[in-house]
PDB file of C-alpha atoms in Angstrom:
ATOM      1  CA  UNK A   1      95.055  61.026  46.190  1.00  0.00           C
ATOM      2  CA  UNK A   2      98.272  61.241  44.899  1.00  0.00           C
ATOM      3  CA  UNK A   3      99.549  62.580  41.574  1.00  0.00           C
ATOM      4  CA  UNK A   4     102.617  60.100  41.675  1.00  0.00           C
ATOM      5  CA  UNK A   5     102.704  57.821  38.423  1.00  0.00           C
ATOM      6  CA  UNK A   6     102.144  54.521  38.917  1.00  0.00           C
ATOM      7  CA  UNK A   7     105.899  52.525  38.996  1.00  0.00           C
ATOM      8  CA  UNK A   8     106.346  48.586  38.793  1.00  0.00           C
ATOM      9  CA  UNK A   9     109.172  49.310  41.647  1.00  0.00           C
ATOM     10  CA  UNK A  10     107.911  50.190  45.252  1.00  0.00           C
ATOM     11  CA  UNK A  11     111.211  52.015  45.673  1.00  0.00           C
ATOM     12  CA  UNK A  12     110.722  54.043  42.088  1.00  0.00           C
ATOM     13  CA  UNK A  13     107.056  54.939  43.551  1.00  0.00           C
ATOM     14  CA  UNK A  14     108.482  55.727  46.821  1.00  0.00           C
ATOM     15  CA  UNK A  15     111.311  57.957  45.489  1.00  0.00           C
ATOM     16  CA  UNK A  16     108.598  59.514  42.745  1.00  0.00           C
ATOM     17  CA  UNK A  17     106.078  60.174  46.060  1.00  0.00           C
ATOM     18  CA  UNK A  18     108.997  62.176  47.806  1.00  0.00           C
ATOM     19  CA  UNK A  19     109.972  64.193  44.500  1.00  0.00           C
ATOM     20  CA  UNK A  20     106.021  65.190  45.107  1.00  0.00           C
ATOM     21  CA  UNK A  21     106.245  65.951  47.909  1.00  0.00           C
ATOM     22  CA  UNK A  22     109.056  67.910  47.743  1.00  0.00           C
ATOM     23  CA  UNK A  23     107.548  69.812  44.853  1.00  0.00           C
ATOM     24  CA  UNK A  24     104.805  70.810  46.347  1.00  0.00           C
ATOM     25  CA  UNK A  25     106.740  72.543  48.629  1.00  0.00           C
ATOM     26  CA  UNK A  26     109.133  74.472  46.167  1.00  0.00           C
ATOM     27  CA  UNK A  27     112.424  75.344  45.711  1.00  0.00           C
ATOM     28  CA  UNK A  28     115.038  77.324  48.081  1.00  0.00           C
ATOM     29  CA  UNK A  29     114.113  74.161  50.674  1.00  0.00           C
ATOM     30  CA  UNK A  30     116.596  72.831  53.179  1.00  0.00           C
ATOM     31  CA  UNK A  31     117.507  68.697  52.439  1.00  0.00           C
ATOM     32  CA  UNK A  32     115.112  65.988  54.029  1.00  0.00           C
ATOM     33  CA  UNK A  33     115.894  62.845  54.995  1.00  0.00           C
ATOM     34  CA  UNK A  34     113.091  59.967  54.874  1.00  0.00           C
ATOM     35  CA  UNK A  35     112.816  56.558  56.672  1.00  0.00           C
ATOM     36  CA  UNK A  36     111.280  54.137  54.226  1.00  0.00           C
ATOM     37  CA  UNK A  37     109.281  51.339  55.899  1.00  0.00           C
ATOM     38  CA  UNK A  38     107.247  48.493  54.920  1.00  0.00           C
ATOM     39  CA  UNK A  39     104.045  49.793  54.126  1.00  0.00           C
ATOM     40  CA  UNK A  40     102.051  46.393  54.908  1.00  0.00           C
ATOM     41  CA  UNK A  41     104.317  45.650  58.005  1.00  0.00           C
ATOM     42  CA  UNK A  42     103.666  48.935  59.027  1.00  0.00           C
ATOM     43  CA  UNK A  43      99.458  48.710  59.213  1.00  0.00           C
ATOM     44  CA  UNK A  44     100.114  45.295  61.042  1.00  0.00           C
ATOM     45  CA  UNK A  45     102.571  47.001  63.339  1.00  0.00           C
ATOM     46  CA  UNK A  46     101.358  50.410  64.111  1.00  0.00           C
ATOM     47  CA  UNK A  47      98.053  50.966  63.050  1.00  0.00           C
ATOM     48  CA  UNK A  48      97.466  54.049  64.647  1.00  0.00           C
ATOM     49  CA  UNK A  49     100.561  55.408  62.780  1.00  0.00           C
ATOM     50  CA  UNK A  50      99.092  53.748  59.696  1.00  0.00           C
ATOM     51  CA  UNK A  51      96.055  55.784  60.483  1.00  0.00           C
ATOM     52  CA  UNK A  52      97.866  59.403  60.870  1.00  0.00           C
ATOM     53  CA  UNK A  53      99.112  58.642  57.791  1.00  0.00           C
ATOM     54  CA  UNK A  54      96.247  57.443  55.869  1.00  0.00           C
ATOM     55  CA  UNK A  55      97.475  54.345  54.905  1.00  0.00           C
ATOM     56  CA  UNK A  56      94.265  52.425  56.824  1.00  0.00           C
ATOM     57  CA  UNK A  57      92.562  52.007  53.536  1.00  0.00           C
ATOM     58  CA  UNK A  58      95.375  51.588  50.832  1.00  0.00           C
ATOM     59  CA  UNK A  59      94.758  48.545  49.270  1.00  0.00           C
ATOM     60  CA  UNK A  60      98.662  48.219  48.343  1.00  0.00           C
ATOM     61  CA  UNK A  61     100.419  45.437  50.545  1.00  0.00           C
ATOM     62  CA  UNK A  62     103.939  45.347  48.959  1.00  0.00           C
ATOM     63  CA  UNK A  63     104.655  49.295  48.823  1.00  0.00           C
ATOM     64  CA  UNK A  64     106.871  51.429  50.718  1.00  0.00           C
ATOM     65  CA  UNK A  65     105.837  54.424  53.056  1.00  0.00           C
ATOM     66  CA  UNK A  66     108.544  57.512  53.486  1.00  0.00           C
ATOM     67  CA  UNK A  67     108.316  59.069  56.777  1.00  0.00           C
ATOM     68  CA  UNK A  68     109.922  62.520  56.861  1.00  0.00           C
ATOM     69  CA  UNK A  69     112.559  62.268  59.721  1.00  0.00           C
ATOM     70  CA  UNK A  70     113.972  65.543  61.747  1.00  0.00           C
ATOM     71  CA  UNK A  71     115.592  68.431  59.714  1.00  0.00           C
ATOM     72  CA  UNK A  72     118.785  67.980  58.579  1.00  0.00           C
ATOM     73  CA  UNK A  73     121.526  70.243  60.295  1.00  0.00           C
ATOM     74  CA  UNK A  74     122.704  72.460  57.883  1.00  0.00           C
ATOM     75  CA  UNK A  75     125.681  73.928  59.997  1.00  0.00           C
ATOM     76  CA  UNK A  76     127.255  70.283  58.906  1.00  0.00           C
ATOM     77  CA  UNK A  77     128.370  68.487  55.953  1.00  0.00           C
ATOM     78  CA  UNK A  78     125.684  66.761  54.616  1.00  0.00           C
ATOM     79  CA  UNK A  79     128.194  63.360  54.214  1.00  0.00           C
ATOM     80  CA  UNK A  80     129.422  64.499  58.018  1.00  0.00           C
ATOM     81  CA  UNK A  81     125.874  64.077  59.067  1.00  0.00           C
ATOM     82  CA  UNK A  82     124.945  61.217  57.119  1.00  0.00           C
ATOM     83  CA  UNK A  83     127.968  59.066  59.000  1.00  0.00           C
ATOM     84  CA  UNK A  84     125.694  59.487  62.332  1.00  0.00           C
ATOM     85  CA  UNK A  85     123.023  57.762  61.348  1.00  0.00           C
ATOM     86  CA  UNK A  86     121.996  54.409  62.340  1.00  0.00           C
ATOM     87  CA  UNK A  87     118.632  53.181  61.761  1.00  0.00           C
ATOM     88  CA  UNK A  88     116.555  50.662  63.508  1.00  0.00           C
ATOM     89  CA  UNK A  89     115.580  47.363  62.248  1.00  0.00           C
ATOM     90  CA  UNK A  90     112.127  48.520  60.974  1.00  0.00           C
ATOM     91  CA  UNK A  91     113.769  50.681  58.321  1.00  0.00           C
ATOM     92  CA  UNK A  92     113.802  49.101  54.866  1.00  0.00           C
ATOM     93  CA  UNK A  93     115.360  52.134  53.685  1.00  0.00           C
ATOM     94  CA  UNK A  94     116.224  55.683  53.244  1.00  0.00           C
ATOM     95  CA  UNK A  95     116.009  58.471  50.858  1.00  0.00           C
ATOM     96  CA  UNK A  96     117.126  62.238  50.844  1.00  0.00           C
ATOM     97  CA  UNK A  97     116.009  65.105  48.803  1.00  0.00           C
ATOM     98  CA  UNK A  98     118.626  67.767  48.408  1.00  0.00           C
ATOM     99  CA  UNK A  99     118.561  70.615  45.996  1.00  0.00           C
ATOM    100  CA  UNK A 100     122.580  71.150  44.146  1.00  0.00           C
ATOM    101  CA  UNK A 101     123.733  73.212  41.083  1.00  0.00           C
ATOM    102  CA  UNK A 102     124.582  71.153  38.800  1.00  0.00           C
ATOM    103  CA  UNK A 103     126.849  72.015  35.261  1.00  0.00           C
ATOM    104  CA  UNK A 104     126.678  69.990  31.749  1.00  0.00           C
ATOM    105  CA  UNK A 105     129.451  67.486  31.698  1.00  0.00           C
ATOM    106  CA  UNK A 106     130.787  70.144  28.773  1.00  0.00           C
ATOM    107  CA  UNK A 107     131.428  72.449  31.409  1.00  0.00           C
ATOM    108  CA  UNK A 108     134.522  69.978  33.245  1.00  0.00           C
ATOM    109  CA  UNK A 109     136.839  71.301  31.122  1.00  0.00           C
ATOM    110  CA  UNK A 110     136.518  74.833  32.050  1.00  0.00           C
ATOM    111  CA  UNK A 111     136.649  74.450  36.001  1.00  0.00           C
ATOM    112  CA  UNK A 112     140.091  76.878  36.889  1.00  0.00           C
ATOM    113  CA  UNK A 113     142.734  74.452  38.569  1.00  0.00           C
ATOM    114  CA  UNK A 114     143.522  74.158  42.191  1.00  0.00           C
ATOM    115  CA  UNK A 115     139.420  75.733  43.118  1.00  0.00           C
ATOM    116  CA  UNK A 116     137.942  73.801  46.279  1.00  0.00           C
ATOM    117  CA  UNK A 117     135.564  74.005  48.566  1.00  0.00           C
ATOM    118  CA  UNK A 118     133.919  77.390  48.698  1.00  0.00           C
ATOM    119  CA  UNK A 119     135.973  79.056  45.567  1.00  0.00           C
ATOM    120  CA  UNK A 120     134.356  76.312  43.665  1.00  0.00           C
ATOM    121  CA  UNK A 121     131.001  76.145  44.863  1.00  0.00           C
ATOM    122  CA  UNK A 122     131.441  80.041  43.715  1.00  0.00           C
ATOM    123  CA  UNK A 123     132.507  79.296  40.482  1.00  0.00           C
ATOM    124  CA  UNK A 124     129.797  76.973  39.838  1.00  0.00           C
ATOM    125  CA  UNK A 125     126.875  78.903  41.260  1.00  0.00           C
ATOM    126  CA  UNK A 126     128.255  82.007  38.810  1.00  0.00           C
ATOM    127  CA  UNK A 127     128.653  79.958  35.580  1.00  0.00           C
ATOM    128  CA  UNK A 128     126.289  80.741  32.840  1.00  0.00           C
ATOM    129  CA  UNK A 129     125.365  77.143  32.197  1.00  0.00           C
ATOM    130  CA  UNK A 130     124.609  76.238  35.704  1.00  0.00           C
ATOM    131  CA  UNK A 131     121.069  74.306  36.687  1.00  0.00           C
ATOM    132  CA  UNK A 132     119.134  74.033  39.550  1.00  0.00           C
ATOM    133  CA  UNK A 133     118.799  70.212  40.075  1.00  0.00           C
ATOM    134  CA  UNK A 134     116.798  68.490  42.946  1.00  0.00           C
ATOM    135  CA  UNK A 135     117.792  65.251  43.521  1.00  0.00           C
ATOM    136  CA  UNK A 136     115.529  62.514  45.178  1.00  0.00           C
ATOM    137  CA  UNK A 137     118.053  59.438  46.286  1.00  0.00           C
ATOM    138  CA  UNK A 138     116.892  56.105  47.962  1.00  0.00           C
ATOM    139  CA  UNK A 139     118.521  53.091  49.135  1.00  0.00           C
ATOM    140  CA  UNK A 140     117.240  49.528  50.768  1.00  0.00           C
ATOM    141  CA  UNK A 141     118.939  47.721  52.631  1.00  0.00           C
ATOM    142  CA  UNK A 142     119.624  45.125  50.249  1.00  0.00           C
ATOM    143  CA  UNK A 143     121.856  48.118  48.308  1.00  0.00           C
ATOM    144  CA  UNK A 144     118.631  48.342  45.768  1.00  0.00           C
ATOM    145  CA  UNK A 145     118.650  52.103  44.650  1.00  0.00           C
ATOM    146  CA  UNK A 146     116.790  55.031  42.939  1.00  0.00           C
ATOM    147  CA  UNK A 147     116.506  58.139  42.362  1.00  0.00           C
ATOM    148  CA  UNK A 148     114.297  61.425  40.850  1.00  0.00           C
ATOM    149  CA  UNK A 149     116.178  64.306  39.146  1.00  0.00           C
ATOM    150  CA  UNK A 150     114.245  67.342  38.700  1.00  0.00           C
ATOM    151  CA  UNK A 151     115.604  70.628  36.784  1.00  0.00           C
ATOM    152  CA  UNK A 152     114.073  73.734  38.283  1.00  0.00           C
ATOM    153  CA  UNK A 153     113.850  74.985  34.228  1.00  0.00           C
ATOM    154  CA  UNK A 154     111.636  71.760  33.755  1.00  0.00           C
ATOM    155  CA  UNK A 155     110.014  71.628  36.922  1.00  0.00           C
ATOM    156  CA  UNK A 156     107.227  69.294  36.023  1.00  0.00           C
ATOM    157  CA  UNK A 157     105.857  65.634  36.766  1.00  0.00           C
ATOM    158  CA  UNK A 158     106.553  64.473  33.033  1.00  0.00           C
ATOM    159  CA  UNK A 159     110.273  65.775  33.373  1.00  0.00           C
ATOM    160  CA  UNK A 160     111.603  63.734  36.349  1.00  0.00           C
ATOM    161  CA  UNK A 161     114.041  61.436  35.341  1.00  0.00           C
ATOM    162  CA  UNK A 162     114.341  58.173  37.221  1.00  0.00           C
ATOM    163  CA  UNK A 163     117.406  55.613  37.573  1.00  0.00           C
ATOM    164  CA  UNK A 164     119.421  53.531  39.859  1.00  0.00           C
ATOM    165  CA  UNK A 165     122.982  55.263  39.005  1.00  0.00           C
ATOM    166  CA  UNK A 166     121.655  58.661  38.663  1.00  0.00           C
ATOM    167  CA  UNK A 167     124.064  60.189  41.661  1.00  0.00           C
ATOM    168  CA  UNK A 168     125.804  57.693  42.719  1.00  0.00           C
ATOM    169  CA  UNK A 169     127.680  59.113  45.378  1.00  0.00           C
ATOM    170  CA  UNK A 170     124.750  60.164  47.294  1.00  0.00           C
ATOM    171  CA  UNK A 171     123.581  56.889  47.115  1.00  0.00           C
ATOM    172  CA  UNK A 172     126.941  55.159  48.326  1.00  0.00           C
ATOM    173  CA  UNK A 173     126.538  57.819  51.408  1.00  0.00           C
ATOM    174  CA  UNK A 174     122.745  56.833  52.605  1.00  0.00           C
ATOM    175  CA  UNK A 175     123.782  53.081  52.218  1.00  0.00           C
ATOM    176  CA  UNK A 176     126.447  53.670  54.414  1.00  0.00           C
ATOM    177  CA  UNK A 177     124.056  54.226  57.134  1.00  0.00           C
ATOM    178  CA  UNK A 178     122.879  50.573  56.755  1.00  0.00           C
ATOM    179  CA  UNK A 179     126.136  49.191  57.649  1.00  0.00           C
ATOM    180  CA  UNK A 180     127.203  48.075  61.429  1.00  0.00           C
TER     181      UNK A 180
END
């Protein structure tokens, strides 16, 4: 049985169920990228899929099950790979868990002019204020979003935080492998 808090939203509960997941396996982990399917459409449609995944007996019919899809290349840009994606019409949605530093918005006004790319990702991953964030994004199809911030200080259940605009940008990216 799962730990995951019960959510009103199938795509909160689905995004919480991931951020377990991905907990359980702890930090240092390479991004994953999840297909999110009708879980009800799924037991009609592949039961013996249903089965592996233990979803026979789940008395939920409006939820949504994650299914964990190959790794993600990490000799790529994560927004490089994301453009290759297409997913079939089963697919409700998507999510990816990715693990960033992350500084307080205080910290802006200290980044050294003209750093990109690698000098910056340096300068970040040496500042003295810097956090280790995991971030747990979904999309639907629809453009519906959430997502599951959790700080490696804090690294509890009862210290994700949940929201639709949380990173935004990550978001915009897996809905862009919706559109045709």
């Amino acid at each position: 049985m799962s730990n995951t808090p019960m959510a009103a939203n199938p795509l909160t509960r689905a995004v919480l169920e991931i951020d377990e997941y991905a907990s359980g396996l702890g930090w240092d982990q390479p991004a994953r990228l999840f297909a999110l399917v009708d879980t009800a459409r799924l037991r009609a449609q592949e039961p013996s899929l249903a089965a592996q995944l233990g979803l026979e007996d789940e008395p939920e019919t409006t939820g949504l099950t994650p299914i964990e899809q190959d790794e993600v290349p990490t000799d790529k840009p994560l927004d490089e790979f994301l453009a290759t994606i297409a997913w079939p019409d089963a697919v409700v949605g998507c999510a990816l868990t990715v693990e960033r530093l992350m500084l307080p918005p205080s910290a802006e006004a200290q980044v050294p002019q003209g750093l990109s790319g690698g000098k910056l990702t340096q300068w970040v991953a040496e500042h003295p204020d810097r956090q280790e964030v995991r971030m747990t994004v979904a999309v639907l199809r629809d453009g519906t979003r959430e997502s599951a911030l959790r700080l490696r200080e804090k690294d509890a259940p009862t210290e994700v935080l949940t929201g639709g605009n949380l990173v935004p940008g990550l978001a915009e990216a897996l809905s862009a492998t919706f559109e045709e």
